[in-house]
Every structure is written in structure tokens, then in C-alpha cells.
C-alpha positions as a Markdown table, in Angstrom:
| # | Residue | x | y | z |
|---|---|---|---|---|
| 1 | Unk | 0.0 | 0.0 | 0.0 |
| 2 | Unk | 1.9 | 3.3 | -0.9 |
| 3 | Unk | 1.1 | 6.0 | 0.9 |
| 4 | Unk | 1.2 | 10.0 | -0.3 |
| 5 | Unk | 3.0 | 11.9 | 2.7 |
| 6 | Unk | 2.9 | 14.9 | 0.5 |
| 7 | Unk | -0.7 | 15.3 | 0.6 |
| 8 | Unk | -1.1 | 15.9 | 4.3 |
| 9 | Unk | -1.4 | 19.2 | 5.8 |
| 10 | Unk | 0.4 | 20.2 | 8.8 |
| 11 | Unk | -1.6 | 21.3 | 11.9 |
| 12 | Unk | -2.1 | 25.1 | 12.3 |
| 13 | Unk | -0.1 | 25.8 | 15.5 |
| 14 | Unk | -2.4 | 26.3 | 18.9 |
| 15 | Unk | -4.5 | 30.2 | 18.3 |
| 16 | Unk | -3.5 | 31.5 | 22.1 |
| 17 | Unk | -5.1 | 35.4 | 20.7 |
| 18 | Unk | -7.6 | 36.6 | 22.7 |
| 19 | Unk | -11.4 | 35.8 | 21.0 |
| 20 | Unk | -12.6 | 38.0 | 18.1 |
| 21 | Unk | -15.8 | 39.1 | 19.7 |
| 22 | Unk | -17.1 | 39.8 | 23.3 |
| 23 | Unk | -15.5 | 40.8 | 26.8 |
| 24 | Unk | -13.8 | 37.4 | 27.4 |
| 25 | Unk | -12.1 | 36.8 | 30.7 |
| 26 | Unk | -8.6 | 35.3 | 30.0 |
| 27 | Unk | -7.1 | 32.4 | 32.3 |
| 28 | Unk | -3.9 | 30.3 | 31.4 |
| 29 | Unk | -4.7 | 27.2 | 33.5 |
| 30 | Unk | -2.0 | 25.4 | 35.2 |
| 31 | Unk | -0.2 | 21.5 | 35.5 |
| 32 | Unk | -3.6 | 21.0 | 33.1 |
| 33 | Unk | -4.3 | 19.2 | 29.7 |
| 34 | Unk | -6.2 | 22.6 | 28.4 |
| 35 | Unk | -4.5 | 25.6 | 27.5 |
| 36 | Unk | -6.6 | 28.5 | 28.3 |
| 37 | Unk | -9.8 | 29.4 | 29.3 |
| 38 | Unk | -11.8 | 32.1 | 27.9 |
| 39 | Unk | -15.0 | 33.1 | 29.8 |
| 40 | Unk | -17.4 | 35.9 | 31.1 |
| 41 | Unk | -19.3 | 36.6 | 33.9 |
| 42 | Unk | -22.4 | 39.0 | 34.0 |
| 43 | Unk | -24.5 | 39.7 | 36.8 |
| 44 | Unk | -22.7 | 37.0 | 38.7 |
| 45 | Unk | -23.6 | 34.5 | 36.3 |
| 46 | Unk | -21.0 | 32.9 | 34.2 |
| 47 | Unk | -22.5 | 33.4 | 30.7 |
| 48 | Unk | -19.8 | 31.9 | 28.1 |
| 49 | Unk | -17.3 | 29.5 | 28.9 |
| 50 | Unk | -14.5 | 28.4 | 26.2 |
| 51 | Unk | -11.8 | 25.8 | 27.0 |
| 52 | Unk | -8.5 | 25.5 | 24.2 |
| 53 | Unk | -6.9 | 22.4 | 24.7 |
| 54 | Unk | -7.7 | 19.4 | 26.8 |
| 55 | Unk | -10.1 | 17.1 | 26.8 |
| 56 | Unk | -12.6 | 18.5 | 23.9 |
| 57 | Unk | -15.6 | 16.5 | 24.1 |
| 58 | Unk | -15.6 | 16.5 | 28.1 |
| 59 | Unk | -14.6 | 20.6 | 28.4 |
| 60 | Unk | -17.5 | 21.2 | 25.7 |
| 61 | Unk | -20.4 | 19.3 | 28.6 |
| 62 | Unk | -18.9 | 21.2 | 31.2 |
| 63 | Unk | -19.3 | 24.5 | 29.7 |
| 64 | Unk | -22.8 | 23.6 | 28.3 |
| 65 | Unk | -23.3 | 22.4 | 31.6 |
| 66 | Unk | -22.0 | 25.7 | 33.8 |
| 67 | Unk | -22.9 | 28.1 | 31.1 |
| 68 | Unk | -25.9 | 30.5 | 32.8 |
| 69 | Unk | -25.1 | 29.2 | 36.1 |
| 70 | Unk | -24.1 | 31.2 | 39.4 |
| 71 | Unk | -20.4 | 31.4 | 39.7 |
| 72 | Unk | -21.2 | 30.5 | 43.6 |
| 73 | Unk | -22.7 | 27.3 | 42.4 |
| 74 | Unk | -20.0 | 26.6 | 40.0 |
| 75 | Unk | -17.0 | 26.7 | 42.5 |
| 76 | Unk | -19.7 | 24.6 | 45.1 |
| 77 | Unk | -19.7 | 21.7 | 42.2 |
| 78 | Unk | -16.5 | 22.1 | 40.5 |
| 79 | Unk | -14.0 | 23.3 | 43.3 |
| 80 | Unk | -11.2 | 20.4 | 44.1 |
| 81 | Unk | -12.0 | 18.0 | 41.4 |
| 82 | Unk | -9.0 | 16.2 | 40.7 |
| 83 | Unk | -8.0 | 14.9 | 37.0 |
| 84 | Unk | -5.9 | 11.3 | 37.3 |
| 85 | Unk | -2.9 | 11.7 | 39.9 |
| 86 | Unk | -3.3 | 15.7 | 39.2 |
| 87 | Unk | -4.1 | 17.6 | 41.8 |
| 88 | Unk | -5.8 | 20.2 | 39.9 |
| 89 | Unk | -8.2 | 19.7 | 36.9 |
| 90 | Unk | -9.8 | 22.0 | 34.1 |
| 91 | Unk | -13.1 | 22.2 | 35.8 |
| 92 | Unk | -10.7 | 22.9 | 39.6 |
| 93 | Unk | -8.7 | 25.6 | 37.3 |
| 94 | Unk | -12.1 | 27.0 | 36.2 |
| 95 | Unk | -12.9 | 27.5 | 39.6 |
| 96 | Unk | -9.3 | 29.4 | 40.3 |
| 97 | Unk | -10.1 | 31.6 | 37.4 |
| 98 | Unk | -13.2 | 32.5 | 38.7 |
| 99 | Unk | -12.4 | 33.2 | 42.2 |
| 100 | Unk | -9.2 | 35.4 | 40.8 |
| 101 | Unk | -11.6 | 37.2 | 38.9 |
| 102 | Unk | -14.0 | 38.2 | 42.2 |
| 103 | Unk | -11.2 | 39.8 | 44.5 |
């Protein structure tokens, strides 16, 4: 079977620019899988939530999940979730962002 290496295209390197539209909150997670966090809070609510890098599938059900939520109630669920051996996770690093971004 001959295989056409030439006809591949290389990835496009990781986008780490802040989003195109909207008042995004930026947060560089740490000792994590996902590389940033982009998010906004109105009203106490967190109202958009982006993750780059990670997990996709499982970062994309917690922001659907968290998305219109209090950010109160989103530390009380997501605050000290480990990931594996880590002792921090996206949704913990969420919850790091967010309480950086009340003080």
C-alpha cells in the first residue's frame, strides 16, 4: 500500500489570541491538559465559557453544563476536582479563574 505523505497538511499551531468578539475573561490554566480558558461573567452568572486544549468532548459538557449558572454554584460543584494523579483539573482551574476574577 503506498502511501502519499505529500498530501497531508500540517496542523495550524495552537491560536493563544484573545477571542474576536465579546468581553472574554482570560485564564492560562495550570499543570492541566487545556491551555486556556476564555470566559465571562455577568451579573454573577457565568455566561460563556471556552476551553483551548484538553479534553474537547468533556470541556465542551462542562461549559454547556456551567454556562448560565451562578459562579457561587459553580466553584460549590467544580472546586477540588481532581483529574488522574493531578491535583488540579480543568473544571478545579475554572474554579481558580473564577475566584481570581471576584477579588
Amino acid at each position: 500500500m503506498k502511501s502519499n505523505l505529500s498530501e497531508l497538511t500540517p496542523l495550524a499551531p495552537l491560536d493563544l489570541a484573545a477571542p474576536a468578539s465579546g468581553d472574554f475573561e482570560i485564564f492560562k490554566p495550570e499543570n492541566v491538559c487545556s491551555k486556556m480558558i476564555r470566559y465571562q461573567v455577568e451579573n454573577g452568572r457565568l455566561t460563556r465559557l471556552e476551553f483551548t486544549g484538553g479534553c474537547d468532548g468533556g470541556l465542551k459538557a462542562i461549559a454547556a453544563l456551567v454556562e448560565g449558572m451562578k459562579v457561587e454554584d459553580v466553584v460549590g460543584k467544580l472546586k477540588g476536582l481532581t483529574c488522574g494523579k493531578k491535583e488540579t483539573s480543568c473544571a478545579d482551574q475554572l474554579c481558580v479563574a473564577l475566584l481570581g476574577a471576584a477579588r
